[in-house]
PDB file of C-alpha atoms in Angstrom:
ATOM      1  CA  UNK A 234      55.965  74.926 -26.860  1.00 86.00           C
ATOM      2  CA  UNK A 235      52.812  73.062 -27.181  1.00 92.00           C
ATOM      3  CA  UNK A 236      50.354  71.577 -24.378  1.00 96.00           C
ATOM      4  CA  UNK A 237      48.235  68.497 -24.303  1.00 97.00           C
ATOM      5  CA  UNK A 238      44.757  69.448 -23.331  1.00 98.00           C
ATOM      6  CA  UNK A 239      41.086  68.161 -23.351  1.00 98.00           C
ATOM      7  CA  UNK A 240      38.722  70.090 -25.731  1.00 97.00           C
ATOM      8  CA  UNK A 241      35.192  70.424 -25.298  1.00 93.00           C
ATOM      9  CA  UNK A 242      32.670  72.552 -27.060  1.00 90.00           C
ATOM     10  CA  UNK A 243      30.043  75.258 -25.350  1.00 86.00           C
ATOM     11  CA  UNK A 244      27.550  77.626 -26.232  1.00 83.00           C
ATOM     12  CA  UNK A 245      26.349  80.634 -24.072  1.00 82.00           C
ATOM     13  CA  UNK A 246      23.606  79.536 -21.947  1.00 76.00           C
ATOM     14  CA  UNK A 247      23.172  79.796 -18.279  1.00 75.00           C
ATOM     15  CA  UNK A 248      23.322  76.116 -17.841  1.00 73.00           C
ATOM     16  CA  UNK A 249      27.024  75.971 -19.323  1.00 72.00           C
ATOM     17  CA  UNK A 250      28.317  79.312 -18.130  1.00 72.00           C
ATOM     18  CA  UNK A 251      27.519  81.922 -15.508  1.00 71.00           C
ATOM     19  CA  UNK A 252      24.493  84.250 -15.119  1.00 77.00           C
ATOM     20  CA  UNK A 253      25.761  86.382 -18.153  1.00 82.00           C
ATOM     21  CA  UNK A 254      26.277  83.858 -20.681  1.00 81.00           C
ATOM     22  CA  UNK A 255      26.976  86.461 -23.644  1.00 88.00           C
ATOM     23  CA  UNK A 256      29.734  88.221 -21.710  1.00 88.00           C
ATOM     24  CA  UNK A 257      33.182  86.597 -21.463  1.00 92.00           C
ATOM     25  CA  UNK A 258      35.709  86.544 -18.616  1.00 92.00           C
ATOM     26  CA  UNK A 259      37.800  89.380 -20.409  1.00 94.00           C
ATOM     27  CA  UNK A 260      34.630  91.388 -20.810  1.00 92.00           C
ATOM     28  CA  UNK A 261      33.983  90.706 -24.455  1.00 93.00           C
ATOM     29  CA  UNK A 262      30.507  90.297 -25.648  1.00 91.00           C
ATOM     30  CA  UNK A 263      29.680  87.137 -27.784  1.00 90.00           C
ATOM     31  CA  UNK A 264      28.182  88.256 -31.296  1.00 88.00           C
ATOM     32  CA  UNK A 265      24.503  87.407 -31.490  1.00 84.00           C
ATOM     33  CA  UNK A 266      25.218  85.275 -34.686  1.00 83.00           C
ATOM     34  CA  UNK A 267      28.119  83.666 -33.375  1.00 83.00           C
ATOM     35  CA  UNK A 268      29.501  80.137 -34.639  1.00 80.00           C
ATOM     36  CA  UNK A 269      32.569  77.925 -34.468  1.00 81.00           C
ATOM     37  CA  UNK A 270      33.883  80.238 -37.156  1.00 86.00           C
ATOM     38  CA  UNK A 271      33.831  83.125 -34.552  1.00 91.00           C
ATOM     39  CA  UNK A 272      37.047  81.298 -33.260  1.00 92.00           C
ATOM     40  CA  UNK A 273      36.785  82.402 -29.444  1.00 94.00           C
ATOM     41  CA  UNK A 274      38.135  79.861 -26.722  1.00 96.00           C
ATOM     42  CA  UNK A 275      37.669  79.473 -23.154  1.00 96.00           C
ATOM     43  CA  UNK A 276      40.694  77.946 -21.256  1.00 98.00           C
ATOM     44  CA  UNK A 277      40.937  76.374 -17.682  1.00 97.00           C
ATOM     45  CA  UNK A 278      42.436  78.645 -15.187  1.00 97.00           C
ATOM     46  CA  UNK A 279      45.750  76.683 -14.963  1.00 97.00           C
ATOM     47  CA  UNK A 280      46.415  77.784 -18.595  1.00 98.00           C
ATOM     48  CA  UNK A 281      46.054  81.620 -17.685  1.00 98.00           C
ATOM     49  CA  UNK A 282      49.044  83.637 -16.567  1.00 96.00           C
ATOM     50  CA  UNK A 283      46.857  84.841 -13.634  1.00 92.00           C
ATOM     51  CA  UNK A 284      46.986  81.384 -12.252  1.00 94.00           C
ATOM     52  CA  UNK A 285      50.705  80.465 -13.198  1.00 95.00           C
ATOM     53  CA  UNK A 286      49.866  79.458 -16.835  1.00 96.00           C
ATOM     54  CA  UNK A 287      51.389  80.430 -20.095  1.00 97.00           C
ATOM     55  CA  UNK A 288      48.439  82.554 -21.849  1.00 97.00           C
ATOM     56  CA  UNK A 289      46.736  85.748 -21.449  1.00 97.00           C
ATOM     57  CA  UNK A 290      43.343  86.823 -22.510  1.00 97.00           C
ATOM     58  CA  UNK A 291      43.695  88.086 -26.117  1.00 97.00           C
ATOM     59  CA  UNK A 292      46.579  85.546 -26.859  1.00 97.00           C
ATOM     60  CA  UNK A 293      45.990  83.844 -30.340  1.00 97.00           C
ATOM     61  CA  UNK A 294      46.469  80.054 -29.998  1.00 98.00           C
ATOM     62  CA  UNK A 295      46.501  77.142 -32.493  1.00 97.00           C
ATOM     63  CA  UNK A 296      44.298  74.367 -31.725  1.00 97.00           C
ATOM     64  CA  UNK A 297      44.845  71.034 -33.591  1.00 96.00           C
ATOM     65  CA  UNK A 298      43.681  67.306 -33.190  1.00 95.00           C
ATOM     66  CA  UNK A 299      39.855  67.933 -32.877  1.00 93.00           C
ATOM     67  CA  UNK A 300      38.473  67.889 -36.538  1.00 89.00           C
ATOM     68  CA  UNK A 301      38.953  69.831 -39.758  1.00 88.00           C
ATOM     69  CA  UNK A 302      35.995  71.923 -38.831  1.00 87.00           C
ATOM     70  CA  UNK A 303      37.324  72.935 -35.341  1.00 90.00           C
ATOM     71  CA  UNK A 304      41.156  72.929 -35.655  1.00 94.00           C
ATOM     72  CA  UNK A 305      42.628  76.316 -36.183  1.00 94.00           C
ATOM     73  CA  UNK A 306      43.680  79.703 -34.572  1.00 96.00           C
ATOM     74  CA  UNK A 307      41.504  80.906 -31.617  1.00 96.00           C
ATOM     75  CA  UNK A 308      41.425  83.915 -29.382  1.00 97.00           C
ATOM     76  CA  UNK A 309      41.287  83.367 -25.751  1.00 98.00           C
ATOM     77  CA  UNK A 310      38.481  85.425 -24.285  1.00 96.00           C
ATOM     78  CA  UNK A 311      36.955  83.205 -21.541  1.00 95.00           C
ATOM     79  CA  UNK A 312      37.681  81.080 -18.610  1.00 95.00           C
ATOM     80  CA  UNK A 313      36.331  77.622 -17.583  1.00 93.00           C
ATOM     81  CA  UNK A 314      34.916  76.614 -14.308  1.00 90.00           C
ATOM     82  CA  UNK A 315      37.663  76.346 -11.774  1.00 91.00           C
ATOM     83  CA  UNK A 316      37.131  72.540 -11.431  1.00 94.00           C
ATOM     84  CA  UNK A 317      38.666  72.186 -15.029  1.00 95.00           C
ATOM     85  CA  UNK A 318      42.555  71.541 -15.661  1.00 96.00           C
ATOM     86  CA  UNK A 319      44.268  71.405 -18.605  1.00 97.00           C
ATOM     87  CA  UNK A 320      41.147  71.953 -20.832  1.00 97.00           C
ATOM     88  CA  UNK A 321      39.916  74.313 -23.527  1.00 98.00           C
ATOM     89  CA  UNK A 322      36.315  74.971 -24.415  1.00 94.00           C
ATOM     90  CA  UNK A 323      35.501  76.026 -28.057  1.00 93.00           C
ATOM     91  CA  UNK A 324      32.631  78.312 -28.531  1.00 90.00           C
ATOM     92  CA  UNK A 325      30.012  77.222 -31.085  1.00 88.00           C
ATOM     93  CA  UNK A 326      26.489  77.733 -31.725  1.00 83.00           C
ATOM     94  CA  UNK A 327      23.896  75.168 -30.430  1.00 77.00           C
ATOM     95  CA  UNK A 328      22.548  74.393 -33.795  1.00 76.00           C
ATOM     96  CA  UNK A 329      26.100  73.333 -34.848  1.00 76.00           C
ATOM     97  CA  UNK A 330      26.132  70.468 -32.223  1.00 68.00           C
ATOM     98  CA  UNK A 331      23.197  68.900 -33.942  1.00 66.00           C
ATOM     99  CA  UNK A 332      25.616  68.452 -36.889  1.00 70.00           C
ATOM    100  CA  UNK A 333      28.282  66.824 -35.002  1.00 68.00           C
ATOM    101  CA  UNK A 334      30.417  69.490 -33.403  1.00 72.00           C
ATOM    102  CA  UNK A 335      29.565  68.702 -29.902  1.00 78.00           C
ATOM    103  CA  UNK A 336      32.073  66.541 -28.113  1.00 85.00           C
ATOM    104  CA  UNK A 337      34.933  65.846 -25.808  1.00 92.00           C
ATOM    105  CA  UNK A 338      38.381  65.212 -27.332  1.00 94.00           C
ATOM    106  CA  UNK A 339      41.469  64.190 -25.315  1.00 96.00           C
ATOM    107  CA  UNK A 340      45.151  64.889 -26.260  1.00 96.00           C
ATOM    108  CA  UNK A 341      44.583  68.059 -28.236  1.00 96.00           C
ATOM    109  CA  UNK A 342      47.563  70.134 -29.052  1.00 98.00           C
ATOM    110  CA  UNK A 343      47.402  73.822 -27.968  1.00 97.00           C
ATOM    111  CA  UNK A 344      50.363  76.119 -28.802  1.00 96.00           C
ATOM    112  CA  UNK A 345      50.868  80.092 -28.876  1.00 95.00           C
ATOM    113  CA  UNK A 346      50.189  81.209 -32.453  1.00 93.00           C
ATOM    114  CA  UNK A 347      53.115  83.044 -33.922  1.00 84.00           C
ATOM    115  CA  UNK A 348      52.584  84.754 -37.241  1.00 77.00           C
ATOM    116  CA  UNK A 349      55.477  84.008 -39.736  1.00 70.00           C
ATOM    117  CA  UNK A 350      54.958  85.640 -43.047  1.00 70.00           C
ATOM    118  CA  UNK A 351      55.465  83.582 -46.066  1.00 72.00           C
ATOM    119  CA  UNK A 352      57.243  86.402 -47.834  1.00 71.00           C
ATOM    120  CA  UNK A 353      60.486  88.335 -47.112  1.00 67.00           C
ATOM    121  CA  UNK A 354      61.066  92.035 -48.267  1.00 66.00           C
ATOM    122  CA  UNK A 355      64.116  92.360 -50.414  1.00 62.00           C
TER     123      UNK A 355
END
C-alpha cells in the first residue's frame, strides 16, 4: 500500500524544530555530520500508528518522486508539527540546501519498505 504525501526538507535548528533540535521524537540523536545520506525521516502525526496511521517509529519506508538525490529508503525517527497532514520531512544538512536539495514536492509516493532478497536458497 502506498500513500500520496507532500515532502519537504529540514535540518536540525530551533527555528525548524523544538528546543532540542538534535533529538528526534523517538529519542534518537541526529549525528553531528548528518546529511541527506543519513536517510532519516519525520512524518506528520496522521501517518503514525499512535494517531491512527500506518507507520511506527523505526519503520523503513520508500520515498519516491522527489529527485534522484532524495528518493530511497528512509527510517522514521521524528514527528512533524501537529498542523501538518499527509506530509514527510527529509533530514538534510543545511549546506545541501544551497545545492538545490531544499524544496517542497507534492504527490510523493510513500510506502512501507519490505526487503525481498533477489536470491533463493536451494
